[in-house]
mmCIF file of C-alpha atoms in Angstrom:
data_model
loop_
_atom_site.group_PDB
_atom_site.id
_atom_site.type_symbol
_atom_site.label_atom_id
_atom_site.label_comp_id
_atom_site.label_asym_id
_atom_site.label_seq_id
_atom_site.Cartn_x
_atom_site.Cartn_y
_atom_site.Cartn_z
ATOM 1 C CA GLU A 291 -6.632 -112.128 135.607
ATOM 2 C CA PRO A 292 -5.522 -109.435 138.081
ATOM 3 C CA GLU A 293 -1.973 -108.155 137.706
ATOM 4 C CA VAL A 294 0.476 -105.821 139.349
ATOM 5 C CA THR A 295 0.891 -102.474 137.594
ATOM 6 C CA GLN A 296 3.727 -99.961 137.882
ATOM 7 C CA THR A 297 4.125 -96.366 136.773
ATOM 8 C CA PRO A 298 5.993 -94.862 135.119
ATOM 9 C CA SER A 299 7.470 -97.502 132.843
ATOM 10 C CA HIS A 300 10.576 -95.359 132.345
ATOM 11 C CA GLN A 301 11.823 -92.381 134.346
ATOM 12 C CA VAL A 302 14.832 -90.228 133.622
ATOM 13 C CA THR A 303 16.070 -87.928 136.363
ATOM 14 C CA GLN A 304 19.047 -85.805 137.285
ATOM 15 C CA MET A 305 21.414 -86.867 140.020
ATOM 16 C CA GLY A 306 20.300 -85.521 143.377
ATOM 17 C CA GLN A 307 16.618 -85.347 142.469
ATOM 18 C CA GLU A 308 13.880 -87.191 144.295
ATOM 19 C CA VAL A 309 11.867 -89.848 142.481
ATOM 20 C CA ILE A 310 8.739 -91.742 143.451
ATOM 21 C CA LEU A 311 7.995 -95.054 141.812
ATOM 22 C CA ARG A 312 4.411 -96.232 142.032
ATOM 23 C CA CYS A 313 2.871 -99.680 142.130
ATOM 24 C CA VAL A 314 -0.684 -100.952 142.379
ATOM 25 C CA PRO A 315 -0.546 -104.518 143.776
ATOM 26 C CA ILE A 316 -3.184 -107.172 143.313
ATOM 27 C CA SER A 317 -6.063 -106.234 145.622
ATOM 28 C CA ASN A 318 -6.136 -109.262 147.920
ATOM 29 C CA HIS A 319 -2.395 -109.405 148.487
ATOM 30 C CA LEU A 320 -1.053 -108.674 151.958
ATOM 31 C CA TYR A 321 2.740 -108.778 151.436
ATOM 32 C CA PHE A 322 4.522 -106.274 149.235
ATOM 33 C CA TYR A 323 8.060 -106.013 148.002
ATOM 34 C CA TRP A 324 10.451 -103.889 146.036
ATOM 35 C CA TYR A 325 13.364 -105.344 144.093
ATOM 36 C CA ARG A 326 15.872 -103.797 141.757
ATOM 37 C CA GLN A 327 17.933 -105.113 138.869
ATOM 38 C CA ILE A 328 20.991 -103.252 137.646
ATOM 39 C CA LEU A 329 21.431 -103.777 133.925
ATOM 40 C CA GLY A 330 22.918 -107.190 133.188
ATOM 41 C CA GLN A 331 22.835 -108.341 136.805
ATOM 42 C CA LYS A 332 20.570 -110.438 138.967
ATOM 43 C CA VAL A 333 17.438 -109.198 140.699
ATOM 44 C CA GLU A 334 18.062 -107.988 144.281
ATOM 45 C CA PHE A 335 15.621 -107.705 147.173
ATOM 46 C CA LEU A 336 15.216 -104.210 148.640
ATOM 47 C CA VAL A 337 12.394 -104.265 151.139
ATOM 48 C CA SER A 338 9.289 -106.103 152.257
ATOM 49 C CA PHE A 339 6.163 -104.465 153.667
ATOM 50 C CA TYR A 340 3.351 -106.025 155.644
ATOM 51 C CA ASN A 341 0.607 -104.645 157.835
ATOM 52 C CA ASN A 342 1.589 -101.091 156.941
ATOM 53 C CA GLU A 343 5.158 -101.339 158.062
ATOM 54 C CA ILE A 344 8.521 -102.522 156.813
ATOM 55 C CA SER A 345 9.084 -106.140 157.845
ATOM 56 C CA GLU A 346 12.533 -106.617 156.337
ATOM 57 C CA LYS A 347 15.056 -104.566 154.409
ATOM 58 C CA SER A 348 18.319 -105.378 152.701
ATOM 59 C CA GLU A 349 21.662 -103.606 153.030
ATOM 60 C CA ILE A 350 20.837 -101.764 149.781
ATOM 61 C CA PHE A 351 17.808 -100.110 151.365
ATOM 62 C CA ASP A 352 19.566 -97.247 153.147
ATOM 63 C CA ASP A 353 18.247 -93.927 154.445
ATOM 64 C CA GLN A 354 17.817 -92.620 150.908
ATOM 65 C CA PHE A 355 14.960 -95.067 150.345
ATOM 66 C CA SER A 356 11.491 -95.113 151.852
ATOM 67 C CA VAL A 357 8.261 -96.955 151.145
ATOM 68 C CA GLU A 358 4.664 -96.326 151.990
ATOM 69 C CA ARG A 359 1.175 -97.497 151.180
ATOM 70 C CA PRO A 360 -0.686 -94.199 151.538
ATOM 71 C CA ASP A 361 -4.199 -95.153 150.508
ATOM 72 C CA GLY A 362 -4.536 -98.921 150.793
ATOM 73 C CA SER A 363 -3.995 -99.494 147.083
ATOM 74 C CA ASN A 364 -0.853 -97.723 145.897
ATOM 75 C CA PHE A 365 2.534 -98.839 147.126
ATOM 76 C CA THR A 366 5.358 -96.421 146.540
ATOM 77 C CA LEU A 367 9.157 -96.411 146.635
ATOM 78 C CA LYS A 368 10.827 -93.026 147.144
ATOM 79 C CA ILE A 369 14.472 -92.322 146.523
ATOM 80 C CA ARG A 370 15.306 -88.986 148.170
ATOM 81 C CA SER A 371 18.463 -87.961 146.385
ATOM 82 C CA THR A 372 19.250 -90.149 143.417
ATOM 83 C CA LYS A 373 22.780 -91.260 142.582
ATOM 84 C CA LEU A 374 24.146 -92.544 139.296
ATOM 85 C CA GLU A 375 24.298 -96.040 140.773
ATOM 86 C CA ASP A 376 20.548 -96.000 141.444
ATOM 87 C CA SER A 377 20.015 -96.489 137.705
ATOM 88 C CA ALA A 378 18.246 -99.839 137.466
ATOM 89 C CA MET A 379 14.980 -101.583 136.804
ATOM 90 C CA TYR A 380 12.744 -101.475 139.896
ATOM 91 C CA PHE A 381 10.167 -104.207 140.360
ATOM 92 C CA CYS A 382 7.239 -104.219 142.704
ATOM 93 C CA ALA A 383 5.839 -107.569 143.803
ATOM 94 C CA GLY A 384 3.086 -108.874 145.999
ATOM 95 C CA ALA A 385 2.084 -112.111 147.672
ATOM 96 C CA GLY A 386 -1.140 -113.371 149.189
ATOM 97 C CA LEU A 387 -1.937 -114.542 152.692
ATOM 98 C CA ALA A 388 1.479 -115.827 153.684
ATOM 99 C CA ALA A 389 4.984 -114.534 153.145
ATOM 100 C CA TYR A 390 6.004 -117.801 151.484
ATOM 101 C CA ASN A 391 3.206 -117.641 148.923
ATOM 102 C CA GLU A 392 3.964 -117.110 145.258
ATOM 103 C CA GLN A 393 5.111 -113.569 144.481
ATOM 104 C CA PHE A 394 3.732 -111.782 141.464
ATOM 105 C CA PHE A 395 5.834 -109.083 139.859
ATOM 106 C CA GLY A 396 4.936 -105.920 138.070
ATOM 107 C CA PRO A 397 6.425 -105.004 134.705
ATOM 108 C CA GLY A 398 9.042 -102.747 136.313
ATOM 109 C CA THR A 399 10.105 -99.103 136.143
ATOM 110 C CA ARG A 400 13.377 -98.405 134.403
ATOM 111 C CA LEU A 401 15.090 -95.573 136.264
ATOM 112 C CA THR A 402 17.883 -93.705 134.540
ATOM 113 C CA VAL A 403 19.892 -91.199 136.622
ATOM 114 C CA LEU A 404 21.968 -88.733 134.616
ATOM 115 C CA GLY B 300 26.556 -117.861 153.128
ATOM 116 C CA ILE B 301 23.105 -118.149 151.662
ATOM 117 C CA GLN B 302 23.385 -118.792 147.940
ATOM 118 C CA VAL B 303 21.432 -119.602 144.837
ATOM 119 C CA GLU B 304 23.469 -120.937 141.959
ATOM 120 C CA GLN B 305 22.212 -121.516 138.483
ATOM 121 C CA SER B 306 23.764 -123.490 135.668
ATOM 122 C CA PRO B 307 24.661 -123.240 132.918
ATOM 123 C CA PRO B 308 25.140 -119.472 132.757
ATOM 124 C CA ASP B 309 24.683 -119.482 129.002
ATOM 125 C CA LEU B 310 23.033 -121.964 126.651
ATOM 126 C CA ILE B 311 22.687 -121.792 122.875
ATOM 127 C CA LEU B 312 20.413 -124.328 121.197
ATOM 128 C CA GLN B 313 18.720 -124.954 117.897
ATOM 129 C CA GLU B 314 14.962 -124.677 117.618
ATOM 130 C CA GLY B 315 13.343 -127.944 118.547
ATOM 131 C CA ALA B 316 15.987 -128.999 121.054
ATOM 132 C CA ASN B 317 15.332 -129.815 124.688
ATOM 133 C CA SER B 318 17.102 -128.197 127.627
ATOM 134 C CA THR B 319 17.544 -128.596 131.346
ATOM 135 C CA LEU B 320 18.347 -125.664 133.603
ATOM 136 C CA ARG B 321 19.517 -126.254 137.140
ATOM 137 C CA CYS B 322 19.204 -124.274 140.380
ATOM 138 C CA ASN B 323 21.097 -125.214 143.542
ATOM 139 C CA PHE B 324 20.340 -123.524 146.852
ATOM 140 C CA SER B 325 22.285 -123.587 150.052
ATOM 141 C CA ASP B 326 19.546 -123.986 152.698
ATOM 142 C CA SER B 327 15.971 -125.111 153.190
ATOM 143 C CA VAL B 328 13.343 -123.040 151.388
ATOM 144 C CA ASN B 329 9.597 -122.448 151.635
ATOM 145 C CA ASN B 330 9.266 -120.763 148.268
ATOM 146 C CA LEU B 331 10.987 -121.466 144.974
ATOM 147 C CA GLN B 332 9.955 -119.749 141.790
ATOM 148 C CA TRP B 333 11.172 -119.897 138.186
ATOM 149 C CA PHE B 334 10.893 -116.787 136.037
ATOM 150 C CA HIS B 335 11.489 -115.971 132.413
ATOM 151 C CA GLN B 336 12.748 -112.450 131.780
ATOM 152 C CA ASN B 337 11.618 -111.390 128.349
ATOM 153 C CA PRO B 338 13.428 -108.921 126.063
ATOM 154 C CA TRP B 339 11.430 -106.041 127.562
ATOM 155 C CA GLY B 340 12.728 -106.894 131.023
ATOM 156 C CA GLN B 341 9.483 -108.248 132.408
ATOM 157 C CA LEU B 342 9.639 -111.143 134.841
ATOM 158 C CA ILE B 343 7.156 -113.772 133.813
ATOM 159 C CA ASN B 344 6.155 -116.319 136.445
ATOM 160 C CA LEU B 345 6.722 -119.858 135.190
ATOM 161 C CA PHE B 346 6.422 -122.018 138.285
ATOM 162 C CA TYR B 347 5.896 -121.742 142.019
ATOM 163 C CA ILE B 348 7.484 -124.994 143.090
ATOM 164 C CA PRO B 349 8.997 -125.268 146.611
ATOM 165 C CA SER B 350 8.773 -129.050 146.195
ATOM 166 C CA GLY B 351 7.469 -131.650 143.776
ATOM 167 C CA THR B 352 6.891 -131.583 140.037
ATOM 168 C CA LYS B 353 4.721 -129.399 137.828
ATOM 169 C CA GLN B 354 4.126 -129.169 134.128
ATOM 170 C CA ASN B 355 2.776 -126.400 131.939
ATOM 171 C CA GLY B 356 2.776 -127.184 128.241
ATOM 172 C CA ARG B 357 6.331 -127.596 126.987
ATOM 173 C CA LEU B 358 7.760 -126.552 130.343
ATOM 174 C CA SER B 359 8.068 -128.611 133.484
ATOM 175 C CA ALA B 360 9.917 -128.202 136.759
ATOM 176 C CA THR B 361 11.023 -130.433 139.582
ATOM 177 C CA THR B 362 12.235 -129.417 142.997
ATOM 178 C CA VAL B 363 13.947 -131.905 145.302
ATOM 179 C CA ALA B 364 13.924 -129.887 148.495
ATOM 180 C CA THR B 365 15.830 -132.457 150.569
ATOM 181 C CA GLU B 366 18.729 -132.277 148.111
ATOM 182 C CA ARG B 367 18.417 -128.517 147.592
ATOM 183 C CA TYR B 368 18.030 -128.287 143.878
ATOM 184 C CA SER B 369 15.444 -127.577 141.243
ATOM 185 C CA LEU B 370 15.364 -128.288 137.518
ATOM 186 C CA LEU B 371 13.502 -126.513 134.756
ATOM 187 C CA TYR B 372 12.911 -128.523 131.565
ATOM 188 C CA ILE B 373 12.080 -126.912 128.233
ATOM 189 C CA SER B 374 11.090 -129.279 125.483
ATOM 190 C CA SER B 375 10.851 -128.562 121.748
ATOM 191 C CA SER B 376 12.401 -125.123 122.171
ATOM 192 C CA GLN B 377 11.086 -122.187 120.172
ATOM 193 C CA THR B 378 12.803 -118.896 119.410
ATOM 194 C CA THR B 379 10.343 -117.175 121.719
ATOM 195 C CA ASP B 380 11.823 -119.188 124.594
ATOM 196 C CA SER B 381 14.983 -117.077 124.349
ATOM 197 C CA GLY B 382 15.770 -114.874 127.312
ATOM 198 C CA VAL B 383 17.067 -115.161 130.844
ATOM 199 C CA TYR B 384 15.648 -117.753 133.219
ATOM 200 C CA PHE B 385 15.878 -116.971 136.921
ATOM 201 C CA CYS B 386 15.425 -119.222 139.871
ATOM 202 C CA ALA B 387 14.491 -117.433 143.112
ATOM 203 C CA VAL B 388 14.014 -118.791 146.605
ATOM 204 C CA ARG B 389 12.797 -117.709 149.998
ATOM 205 C CA PHE B 390 14.854 -119.329 152.684
ATOM 206 C CA SER B 391 12.816 -120.744 155.528
ATOM 207 C CA GLY B 392 15.404 -120.268 158.227
ATOM 208 C CA GLY B 393 14.311 -116.772 159.221
ATOM 209 C CA GLY B 394 16.267 -114.803 156.667
ATOM 210 C CA ALA B 395 14.996 -112.022 154.445
ATOM 211 C CA ASP B 396 11.313 -112.062 153.540
ATOM 212 C CA GLY B 397 12.169 -111.418 149.965
ATOM 213 C CA LEU B 398 13.270 -113.786 147.267
ATOM 214 C CA THR B 399 16.947 -114.438 146.698
ATOM 215 C CA PHE B 400 17.628 -114.702 142.985
ATOM 216 C CA GLY B 401 20.283 -116.643 141.143
ATOM 217 C CA LYS B 402 22.308 -114.995 138.401
ATOM 218 C CA GLY B 403 20.184 -116.657 135.738
ATOM 219 C CA THR B 404 20.673 -118.792 132.671
ATOM 220 C CA HIS B 405 20.826 -116.870 129.413
ATOM 221 C CA LEU B 406 19.131 -119.067 126.797
ATOM 222 C CA ILE B 407 19.376 -118.368 123.096
ATOM 223 C CA ILE B 408 17.285 -120.448 120.704
ATOM 224 C CA GLN B 409 18.459 -120.187 117.132
ATOM 225 C CA PRO B 410 16.094 -120.814 114.189
#
């Protein structure tokens, strides 16, 4: 059964550094998402991506964040200058032919900013 | 505002017991999913259930969209059922594309 993969599983970085989190969605999915979960809290939507552009972003997704799908398979989230409060689990997800279809989540990348 | 509320926030049960977890949402939805977050933090899809009833083994779920709630039933609980259960919805009124999650129910099954 196809699944969403994410790399790395855990990343530790210094405050102010740039990080890139990578995701390989399920191949026939058209809608892609990033979510984050601060330790002990609920999962929060960051951004949705469809047809090679951002379709929706939350208030959390400020100018420090960017997403791209550079080669038709990988889907990346970049944080330009990390802050301590960016420490969280970041989940990539995808959905099929319609935005309301079931979303399938990757295993997550745990980002620790020191 | 747009909300997803889950109850109870915490639940401690003995192995073999049955449980019902509830999710209330504030507006009409076109997607509702239940997840189990395991101890490693992974979100495991349990049900995609914007309406109706589904069953998968010891788990079943019902969504009554007109009354804006969903229920997750776990029967004959096992210790491996422990973890956090999240309900997440996509509101159909033109809001964010992404899912809005509740705060979860933390379930502990004791042997």
